[in-house]
Amino acid sequence: QQQVKQSPQSLIVQKGGIPIINCAYENTAFDYFPWYQQFPGKGPALLIAIRPDVSEKKEGRFTISFNKSAKQFSLHIMDSQPGDSATYFCAAKSGGYQKVTFGTGTKLQVIP
Amino acid sequence: GAVVSQHPSRVICKSGTSVKIECRSLDFQATTMFWYRQFPKQSLMLMATSNEGSKATYEQGVEKDKFLINHASLTLSTLTVTSAHPEDSSFYICSARDAGTTGNTIYFGEGSWLTVV
């Protein structure tokens, strides 16, 4: 059972655009929601994370929006650049368990 | 920042042989490490949770006798793929949590490409 659903599967935007990646979860025990960026042939790197007690978090050009009642969260990338082209994974973790449940991933391509 | 190192980054082995992949936390101690498998263009699938000083906990469907995990110290976990077959070819990634903190940050290694020929 896929506990974290992610969409879209792929996304193409022009430089300067604002790609938005959406995720939804089912398990209400999740209390930590990180986003990871993965380049081909590399391990995932933590990009930004949020806890459900806040509705938005910004770090540089990356923003997470969180809707606890809808059990949804999304990643916005402001002023996207070709260097942002990568696969993005949303994830979720509950406090009592250290294992991370990943979404299915979104391949982002930012064209010049 | 915290670093998790995997070795080797790429390995090719013959079918039927065994191969060991190491995961080290370089500047922190990790009582728990995780091993993931990732097929091309797919998400990371958790294989097992490696606990220092005790047996690993395997996810449903993962053969524990085929994927041997040893967490010998607070900075090292190893994954041994035994009697490897071509279908075991994949990208294997480990992650670790800093035992010295109460935070949620989990650090990932760079991954190891395994090709079984």
PDB file of C-alpha atoms in Angstrom:
ATOM      1  CA  GLN A   1       0.000   0.000   0.000  1.00  0.00           C
ATOM      2  CA  GLN A   2       1.417   3.322  -1.096  1.00  0.00           C
ATOM      3  CA  GLN A   3       1.262   5.501   1.982  1.00  0.00           C
ATOM      4  CA  VAL A   4       2.501   8.665   0.308  1.00  0.00           C
ATOM      5  CA  LYS A   5       1.087   9.537  -3.088  1.00  0.00           C
ATOM      6  CA  GLN A   6       2.972  12.013  -5.252  1.00  0.00           C
ATOM      7  CA  SER A   7       2.077  13.845  -8.440  1.00  0.00           C
ATOM      8  CA  PRO A   8       2.842  14.635 -11.160  1.00  0.00           C
ATOM      9  CA  GLN A   9       5.216  11.920 -12.272  1.00  0.00           C
ATOM     10  CA  SER A  10       7.078  14.364 -14.469  1.00  0.00           C
ATOM     11  CA  LEU A  11       7.073  18.096 -14.968  1.00  0.00           C
ATOM     12  CA  ILE A  12       8.624  20.454 -17.488  1.00  0.00           C
ATOM     13  CA  VAL A  13       8.819  24.177 -16.821  1.00  0.00           C
ATOM     14  CA  GLN A  14      10.682  27.061 -18.326  1.00  0.00           C
ATOM     15  CA  LYS A  15      13.418  28.867 -16.447  1.00  0.00           C
ATOM     16  CA  GLY A  16      11.882  31.268 -13.961  1.00  0.00           C
ATOM     17  CA  GLY A  17       8.676  29.272 -13.679  1.00  0.00           C
ATOM     18  CA  ILE A  18       7.257  27.872 -10.443  1.00  0.00           C
ATOM     19  CA  PRO A  19       6.911  24.097 -10.533  1.00  0.00           C
ATOM     20  CA  ILE A  20       4.567  22.649  -7.923  1.00  0.00           C
ATOM     21  CA  ILE A  21       4.750  19.060  -6.739  1.00  0.00           C
ATOM     22  CA  ASN A  22       1.948  17.622  -4.663  1.00  0.00           C
ATOM     23  CA  CYS A  23       1.834  14.830  -2.116  1.00  0.00           C
ATOM     24  CA  ALA A  24      -0.891  13.238  -0.036  1.00  0.00           C
ATOM     25  CA  TYR A  25      -0.614  10.865   2.863  1.00  0.00           C
ATOM     26  CA  GLU A  26      -2.933   8.537   4.724  1.00  0.00           C
ATOM     27  CA  ASN A  27      -1.220   7.757   7.995  1.00  0.00           C
ATOM     28  CA  THR A  28      -2.141  10.398  10.575  1.00  0.00           C
ATOM     29  CA  ALA A  29       0.784   9.256  12.725  1.00  0.00           C
ATOM     30  CA  PHE A  30       3.204  10.902  10.306  1.00  0.00           C
ATOM     31  CA  ASP A  31       4.630  14.013  11.923  1.00  0.00           C
ATOM     32  CA  TYR A  32       7.626  14.934   9.814  1.00  0.00           C
ATOM     33  CA  PHE A  33       7.561  15.592   6.093  1.00  0.00           C
ATOM     34  CA  PRO A  34      10.863  16.033   4.261  1.00  0.00           C
ATOM     35  CA  TRP A  35      11.503  16.650   0.600  1.00  0.00           C
ATOM     36  CA  TYR A  36      14.522  15.146  -1.092  1.00  0.00           C
ATOM     37  CA  GLN A  37      16.284  16.100  -4.306  1.00  0.00           C
ATOM     38  CA  GLN A  38      18.041  13.382  -6.263  1.00  0.00           C
ATOM     39  CA  PHE A  39      20.334  13.806  -9.244  1.00  0.00           C
ATOM     40  CA  PRO A  40      20.965  10.851 -11.567  1.00  0.00           C
ATOM     41  CA  GLY A  41      23.299   8.302 -10.043  1.00  0.00           C
ATOM     42  CA  LYS A  42      23.383  10.055  -6.682  1.00  0.00           C
ATOM     43  CA  GLY A  43      21.752   9.481  -3.335  1.00  0.00           C
ATOM     44  CA  PRO A  44      18.862  11.712  -2.265  1.00  0.00           C
ATOM     45  CA  ALA A  45      19.717  14.931  -0.459  1.00  0.00           C
ATOM     46  CA  LEU A  46      17.461  16.613   2.077  1.00  0.00           C
ATOM     47  CA  LEU A  47      16.046  19.800   0.610  1.00  0.00           C
ATOM     48  CA  ILE A  48      13.533  21.094   3.117  1.00  0.00           C
ATOM     49  CA  ALA A  49      11.217  19.614   5.739  1.00  0.00           C
ATOM     50  CA  ILE A  50       8.122  20.594   7.675  1.00  0.00           C
ATOM     51  CA  ARG A  51       6.212  19.487  10.730  1.00  0.00           C
ATOM     52  CA  PRO A  52       2.388  19.511  10.707  1.00  0.00           C
ATOM     53  CA  ASP A  53       2.094  22.278  13.260  1.00  0.00           C
ATOM     54  CA  VAL A  54       2.943  24.888  10.614  1.00  0.00           C
ATOM     55  CA  SER A  55       1.230  25.557   7.306  1.00  0.00           C
ATOM     56  CA  GLU A  56       4.183  26.881   5.365  1.00  0.00           C
ATOM     57  CA  LYS A  57       7.945  26.851   5.441  1.00  0.00           C
ATOM     58  CA  LYS A  58      10.356  28.688   3.186  1.00  0.00           C
ATOM     59  CA  GLU A  59      14.032  28.070   2.645  1.00  0.00           C
ATOM     60  CA  GLY A  60      15.543  30.098  -0.128  1.00  0.00           C
ATOM     61  CA  ARG A  61      13.627  29.394  -3.329  1.00  0.00           C
ATOM     62  CA  PHE A  62      11.903  26.339  -1.888  1.00  0.00           C
ATOM     63  CA  THR A  63       8.567  26.496  -0.074  1.00  0.00           C
ATOM     64  CA  ILE A  64       6.500  23.747   1.492  1.00  0.00           C
ATOM     65  CA  SER A  65       2.775  24.283   1.929  1.00  0.00           C
ATOM     66  CA  PHE A  66       1.054  21.960   4.369  1.00  0.00           C
ATOM     67  CA  ASN A  67      -2.654  21.251   4.787  1.00  0.00           C
ATOM     68  CA  LYS A  68      -3.117  19.038   7.808  1.00  0.00           C
ATOM     69  CA  SER A  69      -6.881  18.616   7.486  1.00  0.00           C
ATOM     70  CA  ALA A  70      -6.569  17.491   3.877  1.00  0.00           C
ATOM     71  CA  LYS A  71      -3.453  15.439   4.619  1.00  0.00           C
ATOM     72  CA  GLN A  72      -1.678  17.075   1.723  1.00  0.00           C
ATOM     73  CA  PHE A  73       1.555  18.974   1.261  1.00  0.00           C
ATOM     74  CA  SER A  74       3.323  20.491  -1.694  1.00  0.00           C
ATOM     75  CA  LEU A  75       6.684  21.820  -2.801  1.00  0.00           C
ATOM     76  CA  HIS A  76       6.989  25.063  -4.728  1.00  0.00           C
ATOM     77  CA  ILE A  77      10.244  26.069  -6.406  1.00  0.00           C
ATOM     78  CA  MET A  78      10.435  29.782  -7.056  1.00  0.00           C
ATOM     79  CA  ASP A  79      12.395  31.191  -9.987  1.00  0.00           C
ATOM     80  CA  SER A  80      13.328  27.705 -11.128  1.00  0.00           C
ATOM     81  CA  GLN A  81      16.702  27.199 -12.809  1.00  0.00           C
ATOM     82  CA  PRO A  82      18.058  24.520 -15.143  1.00  0.00           C
ATOM     83  CA  GLY A  83      20.219  23.338 -12.239  1.00  0.00           C
ATOM     84  CA  ASP A  84      17.034  22.418 -10.380  1.00  0.00           C
ATOM     85  CA  SER A  85      16.403  19.674 -12.927  1.00  0.00           C
ATOM     86  CA  ALA A  86      16.318  16.521 -10.812  1.00  0.00           C
ATOM     87  CA  THR A  87      13.927  14.020  -9.325  1.00  0.00           C
ATOM     88  CA  TYR A  88      12.104  15.205  -6.229  1.00  0.00           C
ATOM     89  CA  PHE A  89      10.710  12.888  -3.608  1.00  0.00           C
ATOM     90  CA  CYS A  90       8.323  13.800  -0.854  1.00  0.00           C
ATOM     91  CA  ALA A  91       8.475  11.634   2.231  1.00  0.00           C
ATOM     92  CA  ALA A  92       6.935  11.125   5.621  1.00  0.00           C
ATOM     93  CA  LYS A  93       8.046   9.786   8.962  1.00  0.00           C
ATOM     94  CA  SER A  94       6.405   9.264  12.333  1.00  0.00           C
ATOM     95  CA  GLY A  95       8.165  10.139  15.527  1.00  0.00           C
ATOM     96  CA  GLY A  96       8.210   6.640  16.920  1.00  0.00           C
ATOM     97  CA  TYR A  97       9.760   5.146  13.828  1.00  0.00           C
ATOM     98  CA  GLN A  98      12.862   6.277  12.073  1.00  0.00           C
ATOM     99  CA  LYS A  99      12.170   4.788   8.688  1.00  0.00           C
ATOM    100  CA  VAL A 100      11.160   7.168   5.956  1.00  0.00           C
ATOM    101  CA  THR A 101       8.311   6.412   3.576  1.00  0.00           C
ATOM    102  CA  PHE A 102       8.930   7.909   0.149  1.00  0.00           C
ATOM    103  CA  GLY A 103       6.566   9.142  -2.501  1.00  0.00           C
ATOM    104  CA  THR A 104       6.893   7.890  -6.055  1.00  0.00           C
ATOM    105  CA  GLY A 105       8.999  10.803  -7.223  1.00  0.00           C
ATOM    106  CA  THR A 106       8.626  13.649  -9.713  1.00  0.00           C
ATOM    107  CA  LYS A 107      11.127  14.186 -12.464  1.00  0.00           C
ATOM    108  CA  LEU A 108      11.505  17.910 -12.995  1.00  0.00           C
ATOM    109  CA  GLN A 109      13.066  19.423 -16.071  1.00  0.00           C
ATOM    110  CA  VAL A 110      13.690  23.139 -16.200  1.00  0.00           C
ATOM    111  CA  ILE A 111      14.388  24.300 -19.726  1.00  0.00           C
ATOM    112  CA  PRO A 112      16.385  27.474 -20.436  1.00  0.00           C
TER     113      PRO A 112
ATOM    114  CA  GLY B   1      27.300  18.805   7.615  1.00  0.00           C
ATOM    115  CA  ALA B   2      26.854  15.160   8.452  1.00  0.00           C
ATOM    116  CA  VAL B   3      28.133  12.758   5.831  1.00  0.00           C
ATOM    117  CA  VAL B   4      27.251   9.180   5.062  1.00  0.00           C
ATOM    118  CA  SER B   5      29.718   7.359   2.844  1.00  0.00           C
ATOM    119  CA  GLN B   6      29.035   4.271   0.785  1.00  0.00           C
ATOM    120  CA  HIS B   7      31.598   1.985  -0.765  1.00  0.00           C
ATOM    121  CA  PRO B   8      31.934   0.880  -3.446  1.00  0.00           C
ATOM    122  CA  SER B   9      30.042   3.381  -5.544  1.00  0.00           C
ATOM    123  CA  ARG B  10      29.929   0.913  -8.420  1.00  0.00           C
ATOM    124  CA  VAL B  11      30.514  -2.822  -8.480  1.00  0.00           C
ATOM    125  CA  ILE B  12      30.159  -5.515 -11.086  1.00  0.00           C
ATOM    126  CA  CYS B  13      30.048  -9.117  -9.996  1.00  0.00           C
ATOM    127  CA  LYS B  14      29.432 -12.456 -11.601  1.00  0.00           C
ATOM    128  CA  SER B  15      26.196 -14.297 -11.086  1.00  0.00           C
ATOM    129  CA  GLY B  16      26.408 -16.608  -8.093  1.00  0.00           C
ATOM    130  CA  THR B  17      29.001 -14.626  -6.206  1.00  0.00           C
ATOM    131  CA  SER B  18      28.497 -12.402  -3.171  1.00  0.00           C
ATOM    132  CA  VAL B  19      29.178  -8.713  -2.890  1.00  0.00           C
ATOM    133  CA  LYS B  20      29.460  -6.478   0.157  1.00  0.00           C
ATOM    134  CA  ILE B  21      28.481  -2.821   0.315  1.00  0.00           C
ATOM    135  CA  GLU B  22      29.614  -0.640   3.202  1.00  0.00           C
ATOM    136  CA  CYS B  23      27.804   2.314   4.737  1.00  0.00           C
ATOM    137  CA  ARG B  24      29.707   4.577   7.105  1.00  0.00           C
ATOM    138  CA  SER B  25      28.662   7.605   9.085  1.00  0.00           C
ATOM    139  CA  LEU B  26      31.739   9.802   8.947  1.00  0.00           C
ATOM    140  CA  ASP B  27      31.195  12.381  11.640  1.00  0.00           C
ATOM    141  CA  PHE B  28      28.423  11.042  13.815  1.00  0.00           C
ATOM    142  CA  GLN B  29      27.318   7.843  15.475  1.00  0.00           C
ATOM    143  CA  ALA B  30      24.322   5.991  14.097  1.00  0.00           C
ATOM    144  CA  THR B  31      22.555   3.364  16.152  1.00  0.00           C
ATOM    145  CA  THR B  32      20.187   2.854  13.266  1.00  0.00           C
ATOM    146  CA  MET B  33      20.884   2.727   9.563  1.00  0.00           C
ATOM    147  CA  PHE B  34      18.548   1.934   6.733  1.00  0.00           C
ATOM    148  CA  TRP B  35      19.087   0.149   3.443  1.00  0.00           C
ATOM    149  CA  TYR B  36      17.062   1.051   0.380  1.00  0.00           C
ATOM    150  CA  ARG B  37      16.881  -0.292  -3.116  1.00  0.00           C
ATOM    151  CA  GLN B  38      16.027   1.835  -6.099  1.00  0.00           C
ATOM    152  CA  PHE B  39      15.296   0.647  -9.618  1.00  0.00           C
ATOM    153  CA  PRO B  40      15.691   3.077 -12.529  1.00  0.00           C
ATOM    154  CA  LYS B  41      13.071   5.800 -12.567  1.00  0.00           C
ATOM    155  CA  GLN B  42      11.436   4.434  -9.458  1.00  0.00           C
ATOM    156  CA  SER B  43      11.225   5.466  -5.842  1.00  0.00           C
ATOM    157  CA  LEU B  44      13.330   4.218  -2.965  1.00  0.00           C
ATOM    158  CA  MET B  45      12.050   1.039  -1.381  1.00  0.00           C
ATOM    159  CA  LEU B  46      13.102   0.288   2.169  1.00  0.00           C
ATOM    160  CA  MET B  47      14.708  -3.127   2.446  1.00  0.00           C
ATOM    161  CA  ALA B  48      15.699  -3.289   6.097  1.00  0.00           C
ATOM    162  CA  THR B  49      16.510  -1.385   9.234  1.00  0.00           C
ATOM    163  CA  SER B  50      19.965  -2.054  10.591  1.00  0.00           C
ATOM    164  CA  ASN B  51      20.363  -1.829  14.353  1.00  0.00           C
ATOM    165  CA  GLU B  52      23.768  -1.640  15.999  1.00  0.00           C
ATOM    166  CA  GLY B  53      24.449  -4.728  18.043  1.00  0.00           C
ATOM    167  CA  SER B  54      21.284  -6.581  17.093  1.00  0.00           C
ATOM    168  CA  LYS B  55      19.603  -8.253  14.180  1.00  0.00           C
ATOM    169  CA  ALA B  56      18.301  -6.226  11.301  1.00  0.00           C
ATOM    170  CA  THR B  57      14.591  -5.795  10.752  1.00  0.00           C
ATOM    171  CA  TYR B  58      13.576  -6.689   7.222  1.00  0.00           C
ATOM    172  CA  GLU B  59      10.613  -5.336   5.300  1.00  0.00           C
ATOM    173  CA  GLN B  60       8.007  -7.711   4.025  1.00  0.00           C
ATOM    174  CA  GLY B  61       9.126  -9.536   0.915  1.00  0.00           C
ATOM    175  CA  VAL B  62      12.857  -8.982   1.447  1.00  0.00           C
ATOM    176  CA  GLU B  63      14.849 -12.194   1.786  1.00  0.00           C
ATOM    177  CA  LYS B  64      16.984 -11.886   4.898  1.00  0.00           C
ATOM    178  CA  ASP B  65      19.179 -14.818   3.891  1.00  0.00           C
ATOM    179  CA  LYS B  66      19.941 -13.187   0.578  1.00  0.00           C
ATOM    180  CA  PHE B  67      20.531  -9.668   1.834  1.00  0.00           C
ATOM    181  CA  LEU B  68      22.703 -10.025   4.903  1.00  0.00           C
ATOM    182  CA  ILE B  69      23.016  -6.934   7.056  1.00  0.00           C
ATOM    183  CA  ASN B  70      25.580  -6.421   9.758  1.00  0.00           C
ATOM    184  CA  HIS B  71      25.762  -3.324  11.939  1.00  0.00           C
ATOM    185  CA  ALA B  72      29.041  -4.003  13.700  1.00  0.00           C
ATOM    186  CA  SER B  73      29.688  -0.559  15.106  1.00  0.00           C
ATOM    187  CA  LEU B  74      28.029   2.795  15.590  1.00  0.00           C
ATOM    188  CA  THR B  75      29.540   4.043  12.350  1.00  0.00           C
ATOM    189  CA  LEU B  76      29.398   1.046  10.036  1.00  0.00           C
ATOM    190  CA  SER B  77      26.691  -1.111   8.511  1.00  0.00           C
ATOM    191  CA  THR B  78      27.240  -3.580   5.695  1.00  0.00           C
ATOM    192  CA  LEU B  79      24.882  -5.122   3.180  1.00  0.00           C
ATOM    193  CA  THR B  80      25.988  -8.380   1.586  1.00  0.00           C
ATOM    194  CA  VAL B  81      24.105  -9.603  -1.444  1.00  0.00           C
ATOM    195  CA  THR B  82      24.643 -13.348  -1.449  1.00  0.00           C
ATOM    196  CA  SER B  83      24.503 -15.574  -4.526  1.00  0.00           C
ATOM    197  CA  ALA B  84      23.781 -12.546  -6.637  1.00  0.00           C
ATOM    198  CA  HIS B  85      21.667 -12.849  -9.773  1.00  0.00           C
ATOM    199  CA  PRO B  86      21.085 -10.367 -12.593  1.00  0.00           C
ATOM    200  CA  GLU B  87      17.724  -9.375 -11.094  1.00  0.00           C
ATOM    201  CA  ASP B  88      19.616  -8.110  -8.022  1.00  0.00           C
ATOM    202  CA  SER B  89      21.201  -5.432 -10.189  1.00  0.00           C
ATOM    203  CA  SER B  90      20.042  -2.154  -8.726  1.00  0.00           C
ATOM    204  CA  PHE B  91      21.019   1.051  -6.956  1.00  0.00           C
ATOM    205  CA  TYR B  92      21.432   0.426  -3.233  1.00  0.00           C
ATOM    206  CA  ILE B  93      21.303   3.395  -0.864  1.00  0.00           C
ATOM    207  CA  CYS B  94      21.865   3.583   2.862  1.00  0.00           C
ATOM    208  CA  SER B  95      20.805   6.246   5.316  1.00  0.00           C
ATOM    209  CA  ALA B  96      21.581   6.995   8.923  1.00  0.00           C
ATOM    210  CA  ARG B  97      20.245   9.089  11.768  1.00  0.00           C
ATOM    211  CA  ASP B  98      22.554  10.909  14.128  1.00  0.00           C
ATOM    212  CA  ALA B  99      22.109   9.137  17.464  1.00  0.00           C
ATOM    213  CA  GLY B 100      23.481  12.164  19.263  1.00  0.00           C
ATOM    214  CA  THR B 101      20.531  14.338  18.398  1.00  0.00           C
ATOM    215  CA  THR B 102      16.804  14.236  18.940  1.00  0.00           C
ATOM    216  CA  GLY B 103      16.112  15.622  15.510  1.00  0.00           C
ATOM    217  CA  ASN B 104      14.542  13.943  12.575  1.00  0.00           C
ATOM    218  CA  THR B 105      17.264  14.518  10.036  1.00  0.00           C
ATOM    219  CA  ILE B 106      18.294  11.398   8.238  1.00  0.00           C
ATOM    220  CA  TYR B 107      21.350  11.522   6.020  1.00  0.00           C
ATOM    221  CA  PHE B 108      21.671   9.490   2.855  1.00  0.00           C
ATOM    222  CA  GLY B 109      24.719   7.989   1.259  1.00  0.00           C
ATOM    223  CA  GLU B 110      25.606   8.487  -2.377  1.00  0.00           C
ATOM    224  CA  GLY B 111      24.416   5.033  -3.311  1.00  0.00           C
ATOM    225  CA  SER B 112      26.074   1.959  -4.759  1.00  0.00           C
ATOM    226  CA  TRP B 113      25.378   0.645  -8.236  1.00  0.00           C
ATOM    227  CA  LEU B 114      25.403  -3.126  -8.383  1.00  0.00           C
ATOM    228  CA  THR B 115      25.508  -4.885 -11.731  1.00  0.00           C
ATOM    229  CA  VAL B 116      25.358  -8.661 -11.760  1.00  0.00           C
ATOM    230  CA  VAL B 117      26.514 -10.237 -15.016  1.00  0.00           C
TER     231      VAL B 117
END
